[in-house]
Amino acid sequence: MTDISQNPQARQHGGVTLRVAMPWIVGAFLILVLPFVFQSNSAITIMNQMSITIIFALSYNMLLGQGGMLSFGHAVYMGMGGFLCVHVMNWDMFGSLPLPVLPIFGGIMGMVMALIIGSFSTRKAGTVFAMISLGVGELIAACSVIIVVFFGGEEGISGDRTYGMPFLGYEFLSQIEVYYLIGFWLFVSALLMFLFSRTPIGRMANAVRDNPERAEFLGYSSRWVRFNSFVAAGFFAGIAGGLFAISYEILTEENLNLVTSGSILLVTFLGGVGVFFGPIIGAIVFTLLQTVLSLETEIWSLYVGALFVATVMFFPSGLAGVLMMHAPAFKLGKWQMLIVPYIKTLVPAALCIVGIAGIVEILFHARHSAVGETEMTLFWITFDHTSIMPWIVFAVLAIVGFWITRKTAPDLVEAWHAATTPDEVSR
Amino acid sequence: MTPALEINNLHKSFGKAEIIRGIDLSIGQSERHAIIGPNGAGKSTLFNLITGRFAASSGKVSLHGQDLAGLAPFEINRLGLSRSFQITNIFPKMTVFENVRCALLWAKGYKYSFWHMVSRSRDLTEGADAILEQINLTARRDLPAGVLSYAEQRALEIGITIAGGADVIMLDEPTAGMSHSETDYIVDLIRKVTEGKTLVMVEHDMGVVFGLADRISVLVYGEIIATGKPEEVRGNPRVQEAYLGAALEAEH
Ligand SMILES: Nc1ncnc2c1ncn2[C@@H]1O[C@H](COP(=O)(O)OP(=O)(O)OP(=O)(O)O)[C@@H](O)[C@H]1O
Ligand SMILES: [Mg+2]
């Protein structure tokens, strides 16, 4: 996933080198072995969700990161793909269709939708594109309650994946079988999307993103370049929708509404739009927060929102961007210099966050719990929200944590500068 | 022989302001033609009209005898006309190498292909590296274009323009803002890469103009007041009066 043009080895051979292939080998390996590490059913469900979100986010980044198109309606293509796949599950012919092939129907559906909508929405990038995507998203979501035959109204439509033709003897009754089906599609989709970004049209998508006018003077129609990316993104979103249909066997209006469209923007941005693997990180982190955090607290989305705002404000290149900032330190072999400063900053920062989260949780509990129910458990400690002690403890944590972080952060920045610049002597 | 570029009675108004007021110009194959004129005369506007960036109010532009009316910039480019911009117009977030490679894609026949891998195409990589060598930016190859110095960006601008091998090349003030040595270098480069091609160039530096151009047109207030060989134009009293005298004095 490294940029080939920045990789001198690949430049010379112009072919596949180990360095280029390595992330994919590691990725495939992880997909294969993760279920042996996390064996519980709920863990596998989370990983399935994660894989689907990764495909969806990568597809979204074909628009945002690579093509410079800010879409507020990308869930439409995933949702439509998903709906079609559930319908296919209910057709008679499904009995003679192996389940792993089903997502292709979703992909084609997403692609057809993108062909139709992209034909007018990709005329311009920028605000015009964003507004059209928002309008179309709203429109399709509204259709979903009107066209009941296809969308199934409020309760959506459901199917049964196990009616498909057994594939190599598997009927996909268990979660783990579904996991490998999704894992296969994750690998294939991610690889295809990566390869797309290396083709002439994929490179021109970057050029059109940077400067659509100049691209026109190089022989390329900006609109046609955008349209192509848009259709390809629609296809992969549809694949994700098909996998969603397989995994959950039900689709509702929620799958294509603006909330879902908004959250994939958030996921992608959180991970980082500037590098190919950014959305993968975003999808992993977001899914973990969504699933694990939501078990712990009802107001998990508040924390996700705060994380998003913090990312946009302080790390506009996302988590992947933060990782990439450290690449020089590893190349120069000076990463050890960063360990101590990081501990000195991150530990108090974590304490500060714990403090703030504690206060927010107590407030939330005090406002929303049933009358008389004053006992609550937080960070494995049970206490009474009316007593003053927890307030003091969390407030002290927050303030002291914040204070220390502020004191040590400049050292961290300095250490980072030192670690990422070559030594004077070695020049 | 049909001229490379022919302009007939071209007009352009922005609202009430008539900026191009009836231009007739014919530029032959393999001719190096310079357009000079005071600031705001309409030189860049003329470029924009020829290359399809603006639509003309009236009049006709033809390239190798083909009428360009109604064609989009990318269609005109595919007919073999390439241009640079007065205000640097590159792809700032992409690497210098990628900037040039993108400029090669259409000309090398890749079009909208999604079945080729750009990194595996030897002709693209070698072609782009050869251009980088020519414009002296090999050392900057893998930097984002946006971080280059002004002069380097100007060189890249020219590199992108010539990369596709168009046979009509239009340069809008290629040496603007460059030092003397940089100017000399760029002029040599332009001479080299436009060998056998048609060059149309807007330029303020009279040294460059008289050194490079086969013919010169003087554009003043949206009209061409003189066209001809450098020495003819230099001797033309109207030109002297309107423009050149002042410009030549300013040179010294
Ligand atoms: N898009 C536009 N809308 C309105 N007026 C314009 C537009 N483009 C150019 N003009 C006007 O047309 C006139 C000619 O501009 P142009 O840029 O063609 O001059 P120029 O000869 O290239 O000058 P310079 O030497 O400064 O580059 C100017 O008065 C300018 O304000
Ligand atoms: Mg100008």
XYZ file of C-alpha atoms and ligand atoms in Angstrom:
711
model
C 0.000 0.000 0.000
C 3.026 2.259 -0.120
C 3.047 4.779 -2.900
C 4.761 3.056 -5.755
C 6.229 6.232 -7.126
C 8.023 6.731 -3.826
C 9.465 3.293 -3.873
C 12.676 3.225 -5.854
C 12.716 -0.541 -6.145
C 9.297 -0.706 -7.696
C 10.242 2.173 -9.924
C 13.095 0.278 -11.456
C 11.395 -3.025 -11.969
C 8.017 -1.534 -12.707
C 6.542 -4.723 -11.311
C 5.414 -6.308 -8.104
C 8.093 -6.273 -5.450
C 7.945 -7.881 -2.064
C 7.666 -4.456 -0.469
C 4.543 -3.704 -2.453
C 3.053 -7.139 -1.929
C 3.883 -7.339 1.791
C 0.893 -5.423 3.172
C -1.408 -7.650 1.128
C 0.228 -10.832 2.325
C -0.036 -9.622 5.915
C -3.634 -8.575 5.326
C -4.610 -11.945 3.904
C -2.857 -13.669 6.780
C -4.709 -11.554 9.344
C -8.041 -12.253 7.701
C -7.260 -15.975 7.878
C -6.047 -16.206 11.466
C -8.043 -13.568 13.352
C -10.978 -15.923 14.036
C -8.553 -18.249 15.812
C -7.522 -15.424 18.096
C -10.978 -13.984 18.690
C -13.204 -17.023 18.752
C -16.380 -15.835 20.403
C -19.446 -15.385 18.286
C -19.748 -11.742 19.195
C -16.127 -11.108 18.233
C -16.751 -12.668 14.850
C -19.857 -10.569 14.381
C -17.818 -7.481 15.176
C -15.152 -8.507 12.689
C -17.791 -9.084 10.025
C -19.173 -5.649 10.667
C -15.660 -4.275 10.502
C -14.909 -5.900 7.154
C -18.099 -4.569 5.618
C -17.344 -1.086 6.920
C -13.818 -1.294 5.532
C -15.094 -2.017 2.029
C -17.681 0.714 2.338
C -15.137 3.241 3.625
C -12.587 2.369 0.937
C -15.277 2.807 -1.666
C -16.206 6.142 -0.128
C -12.604 7.241 -0.247
C -12.502 6.616 -3.990
C -14.755 9.643 -4.056
C -13.498 11.787 -1.201
C -9.798 11.102 -0.947
C -8.951 10.147 -4.479
C -11.510 12.010 -6.533
C -12.147 15.062 -4.354
C -15.906 14.463 -4.263
C -17.569 15.073 -0.911
C -20.638 12.858 -0.891
C -23.379 12.996 1.703
C -25.302 10.152 0.135
C -22.983 7.218 -0.324
C -25.178 4.910 1.744
C -27.622 4.921 -1.165
C -25.358 2.662 -3.221
C -24.594 0.294 -0.395
C -28.222 0.213 0.668
C -29.574 -0.382 -2.817
C -27.056 -3.173 -3.353
C -28.092 -4.695 -0.057
C -31.805 -4.463 -0.774
C -31.407 -6.145 -4.137
C -29.409 -8.955 -2.542
C -32.120 -9.601 0.041
C -34.633 -9.755 -2.791
C -32.425 -12.211 -4.646
C -32.381 -14.363 -1.504
C -36.145 -14.530 -1.767
C -36.180 -15.531 -5.432
C -36.597 -19.154 -6.497
C -33.393 -19.062 -8.494
C -31.474 -18.378 -5.277
C -31.510 -22.111 -4.659
C -29.184 -22.576 -7.620
C -26.920 -19.648 -6.749
C -23.907 -20.125 -4.507
C -24.009 -17.531 -1.738
C -20.485 -16.153 -2.287
C -21.621 -14.913 -5.719
C -24.502 -12.912 -4.278
C -22.534 -9.700 -3.527
C -21.943 -9.276 -7.260
C -25.659 -8.573 -7.615
C -25.241 -5.876 -4.986
C -22.245 -4.491 -6.817
C -24.110 -4.284 -10.085
C -27.061 -2.632 -8.399
C -24.792 -0.066 -6.758
C -23.111 0.500 -10.092
C -26.376 0.997 -11.964
C -27.532 3.505 -9.367
C -24.210 5.299 -9.633
C -24.482 5.317 -13.432
C -27.847 7.026 -13.231
C -27.085 9.510 -10.483
C -23.484 10.099 -11.490
C -24.572 11.014 -14.996
C -25.684 14.382 -13.666
C -24.056 14.717 -10.243
C -20.444 14.456 -11.397
C -20.704 17.401 -13.754
C -19.087 19.512 -11.056
C -17.182 18.648 -7.892
C -17.340 20.816 -4.796
C -20.526 22.209 -3.351
C -22.708 21.308 -6.323
C -21.740 17.661 -6.083
C -22.171 17.636 -2.304
C -25.632 19.197 -2.525
C -26.812 16.801 -5.213
C -25.572 13.835 -3.197
C -27.466 15.132 -0.180
C -30.627 15.674 -2.194
C -30.455 12.257 -3.812
C -29.772 10.644 -0.438
C -32.844 12.310 1.018
C -34.888 11.366 -2.025
C -34.014 7.677 -1.964
C -34.543 7.487 1.780
C -37.989 9.010 1.272
C -38.701 6.503 -1.522
C -37.951 3.696 0.872
C -41.132 4.385 2.812
C -43.153 4.989 -0.354
C -42.079 2.082 -2.575
C -42.964 -0.643 -0.119
C -42.567 -3.513 -2.607
C -38.859 -2.962 -2.886
C -37.932 -1.399 0.445
C -40.480 -3.114 2.662
C -41.605 0.068 4.422
C -40.781 0.614 8.055
C -39.769 -2.910 8.939
C -37.601 -3.396 5.854
C -37.223 -6.693 4.105
C -35.531 -9.851 5.216
C -34.285 -13.052 3.658
C -32.504 -16.250 4.527
C -28.999 -16.771 3.244
C -29.055 -20.499 3.879
C -31.525 -21.082 1.035
C -28.691 -20.561 -1.421
C -27.001 -23.446 -3.182
C -24.413 -24.992 -0.863
C -20.936 -23.870 -1.823
C -18.246 -26.564 -1.469
C -20.541 -28.142 1.065
C -20.933 -25.002 3.166
C -24.415 -23.685 3.827
C -23.329 -20.607 5.763
C -25.317 -21.475 8.840
C -22.599 -20.355 11.211
C -21.024 -16.952 11.681
C -17.531 -18.244 11.007
C -18.489 -19.426 7.515
C -19.945 -16.005 6.822
C -16.763 -14.494 8.194
C -14.619 -16.172 5.579
C -17.044 -15.295 2.826
C -16.837 -11.638 3.843
C -13.088 -11.908 4.354
C -12.680 -13.150 0.802
C -14.674 -10.238 -0.572
C -12.823 -7.817 1.677
C -9.504 -8.921 0.267
C -10.649 -8.917 -3.341
C -12.440 -5.569 -3.105
C -9.598 -3.834 -1.295
C -7.083 -5.157 -3.794
C -9.200 -4.122 -6.776
C -9.762 -0.665 -5.341
C -6.051 -0.324 -4.709
C -5.229 -1.422 -8.246
C -7.828 0.970 -9.609
C -5.962 3.833 -7.971
C -2.841 2.802 -9.918
C -4.465 2.792 -13.344
C -4.428 5.753 -15.729
C -7.964 6.674 -14.770
C -7.182 6.280 -11.077
C -4.198 8.595 -11.389
C -6.261 11.103 -13.309
C -8.854 11.010 -10.512
C -6.122 12.461 -8.287
C -5.244 15.031 -10.918
C -8.863 16.095 -11.311
C -9.188 16.300 -7.540
C -6.179 18.629 -7.353
C -6.907 20.770 -10.370
C -9.827 19.865 -12.632
C -9.145 22.685 -15.029
C -5.561 21.715 -15.710
C -6.610 18.117 -16.299
C -8.872 19.360 -19.085
C -5.894 20.937 -20.791
C -4.147 17.563 -20.718
C -6.838 15.901 -22.786
C -9.066 14.598 -19.989
C -12.659 15.483 -19.379
C -12.843 16.115 -15.636
C -16.451 15.140 -15.651
C -15.819 11.798 -17.297
C -12.961 11.047 -14.901
C -15.196 11.812 -11.928
C -18.017 9.789 -13.420
C -15.795 6.741 -13.786
C -14.603 6.933 -10.181
C -18.163 7.448 -9.071
C -19.423 4.346 -10.861
C -16.539 2.247 -9.556
C -17.216 3.504 -6.018
C -20.892 2.649 -6.472
C -19.949 -0.879 -7.441
C -17.854 -1.507 -4.324
C -20.434 0.139 -2.078
C -22.938 -2.292 -3.571
C -20.619 -5.192 -2.759
C -20.525 -3.988 0.832
C -24.320 -3.842 0.768
C -24.504 -7.417 -0.494
C -22.243 -8.551 2.318
C -24.391 -6.676 4.803
C -27.424 -8.513 3.445
C -25.637 -11.837 3.871
C -24.453 -11.035 7.354
C -27.680 -9.585 8.801
C -30.312 -11.010 6.427
C -32.339 -7.836 6.775
C -32.204 -4.368 5.289
C -34.158 -1.346 6.389
C -34.395 2.312 5.529
C -31.594 2.866 8.027
C -29.123 1.290 5.607
C -29.479 4.020 3.035
C -30.431 7.084 5.008
C -28.392 10.192 5.616
C -27.217 9.064 9.049
C -25.420 6.102 7.510
C -24.061 8.309 4.740
C -22.803 10.769 7.335
C -21.157 8.135 9.459
C -19.139 6.715 6.566
C -17.803 10.209 5.926
C -16.835 10.299 9.579
C -15.210 6.861 9.458
C -13.224 7.700 6.353
C -12.083 11.065 7.612
C -11.158 9.645 10.992
C -8.931 7.080 9.307
C -7.462 9.572 6.890
C -8.352 10.334 3.304
C -4.835 10.979 2.097
C -3.517 7.424 2.042
C -5.077 4.292 0.682
C -5.140 2.387 3.972
C -6.550 5.334 5.955
C -10.197 4.277 5.684
C -9.239 0.773 6.816
C -7.926 2.159 10.081
C -10.958 4.406 10.390
C -13.340 1.507 9.892
C -11.536 -0.661 12.445
C -11.413 2.043 15.094
C -14.956 3.168 14.469
C -16.409 -0.336 14.570
C -14.575 -1.057 17.789
C -15.830 2.145 19.359
C -19.324 1.511 18.096
C -19.527 -2.059 19.326
C -17.300 -2.207 22.383
C -17.960 1.289 23.677
C -21.693 1.013 23.149
C -21.720 -1.956 25.499
C -20.134 0.204 28.181
C -22.001 3.446 27.808
C -25.169 4.765 26.275
C -23.550 7.990 25.198
C -20.823 6.356 23.121
C -21.704 8.480 20.130
C -20.797 11.553 22.138
C -17.252 10.233 22.493
C -17.092 9.306 18.828
C -18.267 12.791 17.959
C -15.612 14.319 20.204
C -12.969 12.119 18.613
C -14.109 13.212 15.183
C -13.987 16.895 16.067
C -10.552 16.449 17.623
C -9.329 14.651 14.498
C -10.619 17.310 12.149
C -9.117 20.071 14.288
C -5.764 18.645 15.214
C -5.046 15.862 12.726
C -6.782 16.699 9.483
C -4.907 13.890 7.782
C -6.572 11.397 10.112
C -5.173 8.506 12.110
C -3.283 7.251 9.069
C -1.770 10.698 8.702
C -0.595 10.551 12.319
C 0.974 7.157 11.654
C 2.667 8.417 8.510
C 4.121 11.329 10.464
C 6.175 8.777 12.335
C 7.466 6.937 9.316
C 10.657 9.038 9.099
C 11.477 8.245 12.723
C 11.392 4.541 11.899
C 13.352 4.992 8.706
C 16.040 6.867 10.605
C 15.970 4.287 13.373
C 15.301 6.948 15.981
C 11.874 5.853 17.120
C 13.117 4.902 20.579
C 13.600 8.579 21.263
C 9.843 8.941 21.186
C 8.866 6.307 23.732
C 9.479 8.269 26.913
C 7.984 11.554 25.672
C 4.931 9.633 24.480
C 4.426 7.989 27.858
C 4.856 11.327 29.573
C 2.173 12.895 27.417
C -0.259 10.098 26.726
C -0.651 8.824 30.283
C -1.758 12.172 31.708
C -3.852 12.763 28.591
C -5.590 9.453 29.180
C -6.185 10.408 32.811
C -7.631 13.716 31.696
C -9.981 11.944 29.309
C -10.996 9.486 32.020
C -11.721 12.426 34.308
C -13.845 14.244 31.754
C -15.643 11.053 30.728
C -16.314 10.319 34.407
C -17.951 13.674 34.967
C -19.997 13.358 31.776
C -21.142 9.884 32.785
C -22.132 10.963 36.294
C -24.043 13.904 34.873
C -25.760 11.641 32.382
C -26.650 9.148 35.076
C -27.926 11.854 37.403
C -30.186 13.255 34.672
C -31.440 10.072 33.063
C -31.607 7.299 35.642
C -34.906 6.343 37.220
C -35.896 8.346 40.299
C -34.207 7.035 43.405
C -31.680 4.990 41.497
C -28.542 6.789 42.485
C -26.055 3.945 42.349
C -23.867 3.602 39.289
C -20.817 1.677 38.155
C -18.030 3.331 36.297
C -14.580 1.974 35.533
C -15.447 -1.120 37.568
C -16.197 0.950 40.675
C -19.670 1.278 42.076
C -20.630 4.496 43.784
C -23.501 6.842 44.466
C -23.890 9.725 42.052
C -25.216 12.003 44.805
C -22.031 11.821 46.841
C -19.448 14.492 46.289
C -16.374 12.264 46.333
C -16.559 10.870 42.762
C -17.036 14.382 41.411
C -13.900 15.537 43.168
C -11.856 12.537 42.050
C -12.805 12.908 38.394
C -12.409 16.664 38.440
C -8.934 16.326 39.920
C -8.024 13.696 37.314
C -9.264 15.928 34.520
C -7.522 19.064 35.716
C -4.243 17.497 36.758
C -4.153 15.325 33.645
C -4.777 18.331 31.472
C -2.158 20.382 33.252
C 0.559 17.743 32.936
C -0.321 17.086 29.310
C 0.050 20.731 28.520
C 3.414 20.802 30.206
C 4.788 17.720 28.464
C 3.253 18.125 25.015
C 5.900 20.610 23.801
C 8.625 18.114 24.725
C 6.857 15.485 22.679
C 6.679 17.790 19.690
C 10.343 18.565 20.086
C 11.245 14.904 20.387
C 9.223 14.191 17.274
C 11.101 16.862 15.354
C 14.392 15.478 16.556
C 13.442 11.932 15.658
C 12.206 12.760 12.189
C 15.114 14.911 11.031
C 18.380 13.300 9.996
C 21.383 13.909 12.239
C 23.610 16.774 11.188
C 26.658 14.524 11.168
C 25.166 11.903 8.904
C 24.467 14.421 6.151
C -0.286 24.726 -46.705
C -3.005 25.335 -44.100
C -1.757 27.466 -41.252
C -1.374 25.745 -37.872
C -3.615 28.294 -36.258
C -5.943 30.711 -37.941
C -8.025 33.357 -36.214
C -10.712 35.317 -38.042
C -12.414 38.426 -36.740
C -12.404 37.228 -33.135
C -14.354 39.215 -30.561
C -14.827 38.766 -26.840
C -16.778 40.848 -24.388
C -17.119 40.404 -20.659
C -20.447 42.066 -20.011
C -20.184 45.494 -21.580
C -16.405 45.533 -21.740
C -15.119 44.464 -25.121
C -11.722 42.957 -24.423
C -10.906 41.371 -27.796
C -11.983 43.665 -30.574
C -11.642 41.856 -33.853
C -8.450 39.857 -34.211
C -7.219 38.281 -37.438
C -4.090 36.226 -37.209
C -2.572 33.361 -39.089
C 0.311 31.355 -37.661
C 2.095 28.939 -39.978
C 3.312 25.422 -39.284
C 6.572 25.315 -37.312
C 6.478 29.053 -36.807
C 7.579 30.605 -33.523
C 5.191 33.424 -32.932
C 5.371 35.898 -30.067
C 2.494 38.034 -28.887
C 3.482 41.160 -27.052
C 1.516 44.040 -25.676
C 0.937 46.111 -22.558
C -0.705 44.768 -19.416
C -4.400 44.169 -19.793
C -4.218 44.214 -23.589
C -6.021 40.878 -23.766
C -3.149 38.484 -24.470
C -4.184 35.895 -21.911
C -7.794 36.323 -22.951
C -6.793 35.554 -26.525
C -5.084 32.380 -25.298
C -8.190 31.437 -23.356
C -10.349 31.904 -26.434
C -8.095 29.792 -28.623
C -7.860 26.945 -26.115
C -11.556 26.764 -25.328
C -11.343 28.077 -21.776
C -13.722 30.887 -22.770
C -16.232 30.898 -25.589
C -15.734 33.698 -28.116
C -18.470 36.296 -28.544
C -18.010 36.018 -32.284
C -15.382 35.010 -34.783
C -13.608 31.839 -35.655
C -10.527 29.920 -34.545
C -9.221 26.983 -36.529
C -6.443 24.548 -35.799
C -4.923 22.927 -38.876
C -8.005 24.037 -40.760
C -10.454 22.552 -38.258
C -12.966 24.907 -36.686
C -12.666 24.823 -32.895
C -16.050 26.374 -32.174
C -17.894 24.631 -29.384
C -15.060 22.281 -28.468
C -14.103 21.816 -24.829
C -10.473 22.349 -23.749
C -9.852 18.599 -23.533
C -11.089 18.090 -27.084
C -8.884 20.871 -28.374
C -5.953 19.393 -26.506
C -6.536 16.037 -28.168
C -6.233 17.760 -31.543
C -2.645 18.541 -30.662
C -2.713 21.905 -28.939
C -1.193 22.306 -25.513
C -0.844 25.406 -23.373
C 0.739 26.711 -20.215
C -0.662 29.330 -17.889
C 0.519 32.703 -16.771
C -0.441 31.855 -13.204
C 1.125 28.502 -12.411
C -1.438 25.786 -12.852
C -0.135 22.417 -11.683
C -1.285 19.552 -9.452
C 0.095 20.726 -6.116
C -0.559 17.627 -4.011
C 0.845 15.151 -6.496
C 4.542 14.513 -6.869
C 6.527 16.283 -9.560
C 6.926 12.975 -11.343
C 3.204 12.297 -11.242
C 2.448 15.740 -12.596
C 4.469 14.967 -15.674
C 3.220 11.421 -15.963
C -0.395 12.598 -15.950
C 0.487 14.952 -18.761
C 1.745 11.968 -20.760
C -1.212 9.644 -20.238
C -3.520 10.804 -22.994
C -0.779 11.340 -25.522
C 0.595 7.851 -24.921
C -2.818 6.428 -25.673
C -3.869 5.311 -22.185
C -7.037 7.378 -22.259
C -9.486 6.276 -19.567
C -7.935 2.845 -19.189
C -8.564 0.951 -15.975
C -6.714 -2.158 -17.086
C -3.168 -0.781 -17.228
C -0.957 -0.276 -14.209
C 0.827 3.039 -14.669
C 3.868 1.870 -12.727
C 4.339 -1.060 -15.084
C 4.367 1.067 -18.205
C 7.940 1.626 -19.138
C 7.077 4.260 -21.741
C 5.303 6.347 -19.093
C 8.025 6.106 -16.491
C 10.849 6.670 -18.909
C 8.992 9.376 -20.768
C 8.235 11.265 -17.570
C 11.786 10.881 -16.299
C 13.135 12.176 -19.604
C 10.969 15.282 -19.319
C 12.096 15.783 -15.714
C 15.674 15.586 -16.905
C 14.957 18.205 -19.549
C 13.355 20.632 -17.150
C 16.060 20.022 -14.544
C 13.729 18.702 -11.878
C 15.052 15.159 -11.502
C 16.246 15.959 -7.987
C 12.725 17.048 -7.063
C 11.052 14.017 -8.609
C 9.275 12.654 -5.547
C 8.339 15.890 -3.819
C 4.814 17.234 -3.907
C 4.729 19.854 -6.657
C 3.232 22.388 -4.272
C 6.435 22.687 -2.237
C 8.687 23.610 -5.165
C 10.097 27.094 -5.514
C 8.376 29.500 -7.858
C 10.933 29.064 -10.641
C 10.756 25.289 -10.303
C 6.995 25.376 -10.548
C 7.301 27.468 -13.692
C 9.640 24.881 -15.153
C 7.184 22.141 -14.215
C 4.390 24.111 -15.824
C 6.344 24.072 -19.071
C 7.207 20.407 -18.624
C 3.537 19.499 -18.261
C 2.709 21.548 -21.323
C 5.287 19.961 -23.592
C 5.073 16.432 -22.210
C 2.213 15.295 -24.408
C 4.152 16.140 -27.556
C 1.483 18.477 -28.955
C 2.499 20.097 -32.221
C 1.068 23.498 -31.346
C 2.391 24.807 -28.055
C 1.128 27.968 -26.429
C 3.074 29.480 -23.552
C 1.690 32.375 -21.533
C 4.639 34.317 -20.105
C 6.861 31.302 -19.476
C 9.709 33.363 -18.006
C 7.634 35.655 -15.791
C 9.292 36.127 -12.432
C 12.446 34.218 -13.309
C 16.010 35.358 -12.774
C 18.321 36.004 -15.730
C 20.023 32.642 -15.602
C 16.734 30.822 -15.168
C 15.299 32.741 -18.100
C 18.254 31.786 -20.293
C 17.832 28.181 -19.334
C 14.102 28.139 -20.011
C 14.550 29.889 -23.364
C 17.041 27.244 -24.423
C 14.627 24.586 -23.280
C 11.734 26.125 -25.185
C 13.876 26.382 -28.297
C 14.857 22.743 -27.960
C 11.451 21.223 -27.286
C 9.602 23.275 -29.865
C 11.961 22.299 -32.672
C 9.784 21.682 -35.706
C 6.633 22.642 -33.816
C 4.408 25.647 -33.790
C 4.970 27.919 -30.817
C 2.735 30.766 -29.745
C 4.121 32.683 -26.829
C 3.151 35.691 -24.772
C 6.247 37.323 -23.391
C 7.234 40.592 -21.808
C 10.977 40.088 -21.930
C 12.057 41.683 -25.216
C 15.361 39.856 -25.184
C 13.504 36.559 -25.184
C 11.042 37.699 -27.825
C 13.629 38.924 -30.305
C 15.851 35.953 -29.678
C 13.204 33.312 -30.151
C 10.412 34.529 -32.391
C 10.153 34.168 -36.147
C 7.278 36.616 -36.155
C 5.745 38.961 -33.633
C 2.242 40.342 -33.170
C 1.609 43.412 -31.090
C -1.692 43.376 -29.236
C -2.967 46.665 -27.837
C -6.444 47.129 -26.379
C -7.801 43.992 -27.943
C -6.485 44.678 -31.429
C -3.401 43.561 -33.258
C -1.724 46.714 -34.457
C 1.190 45.025 -36.190
C 2.374 41.598 -37.221
C 5.642 40.722 -38.852
C 9.292 39.777 -38.576
C 11.020 41.117 -35.464
C 12.909 43.825 -37.302
C 9.788 44.998 -39.149
C 7.841 45.234 -35.918
C 10.673 46.967 -34.177
C 10.737 49.617 -36.894
C 6.976 50.098 -37.046
C 6.186 53.638 -35.883
C 2.744 52.715 -34.503
C 4.309 50.033 -32.360
C 7.013 52.378 -31.219
C 4.406 54.863 -30.197
C 1.967 52.502 -28.563
C 4.190 50.123 -26.796
C 7.621 49.158 -27.820
C 9.359 52.451 -27.207
C 8.273 52.485 -23.622
C 9.082 48.835 -23.160
C 12.495 49.125 -24.756
C 13.291 52.144 -22.644
C 12.248 50.295 -19.542
C 14.687 47.541 -20.491
C 17.619 49.941 -20.306
N -13.012 36.338 -16.854
C -12.966 37.686 -17.003
N -14.032 38.435 -16.678
C -14.002 39.774 -16.822
N -12.944 40.457 -17.279
C -11.844 39.760 -17.612
C -11.803 38.352 -17.488
N -10.584 37.920 -17.901
C -9.903 39.027 -18.253
N -10.647 40.124 -18.086
C -10.244 41.499 -18.392
O -9.744 41.523 -19.691
C -8.650 42.404 -19.796
C -7.495 41.703 -20.460
O -6.990 40.727 -19.567
P -5.830 39.729 -19.969
O -5.567 38.891 -18.784
O -6.191 39.059 -21.215
O -4.622 40.728 -20.219
P -3.119 40.381 -20.568
O -2.844 41.035 -21.860
O -2.870 38.952 -20.472
O -2.372 41.177 -19.431
P -1.082 40.779 -18.589
O 0.088 41.233 -19.365
O -1.242 41.550 -17.327
O -1.109 39.319 -18.385
C -8.345 42.915 -18.402
O -8.890 44.207 -18.283
C -9.093 41.964 -17.521
O -9.560 42.619 -16.380
Mg -1.830 37.721 -19.298
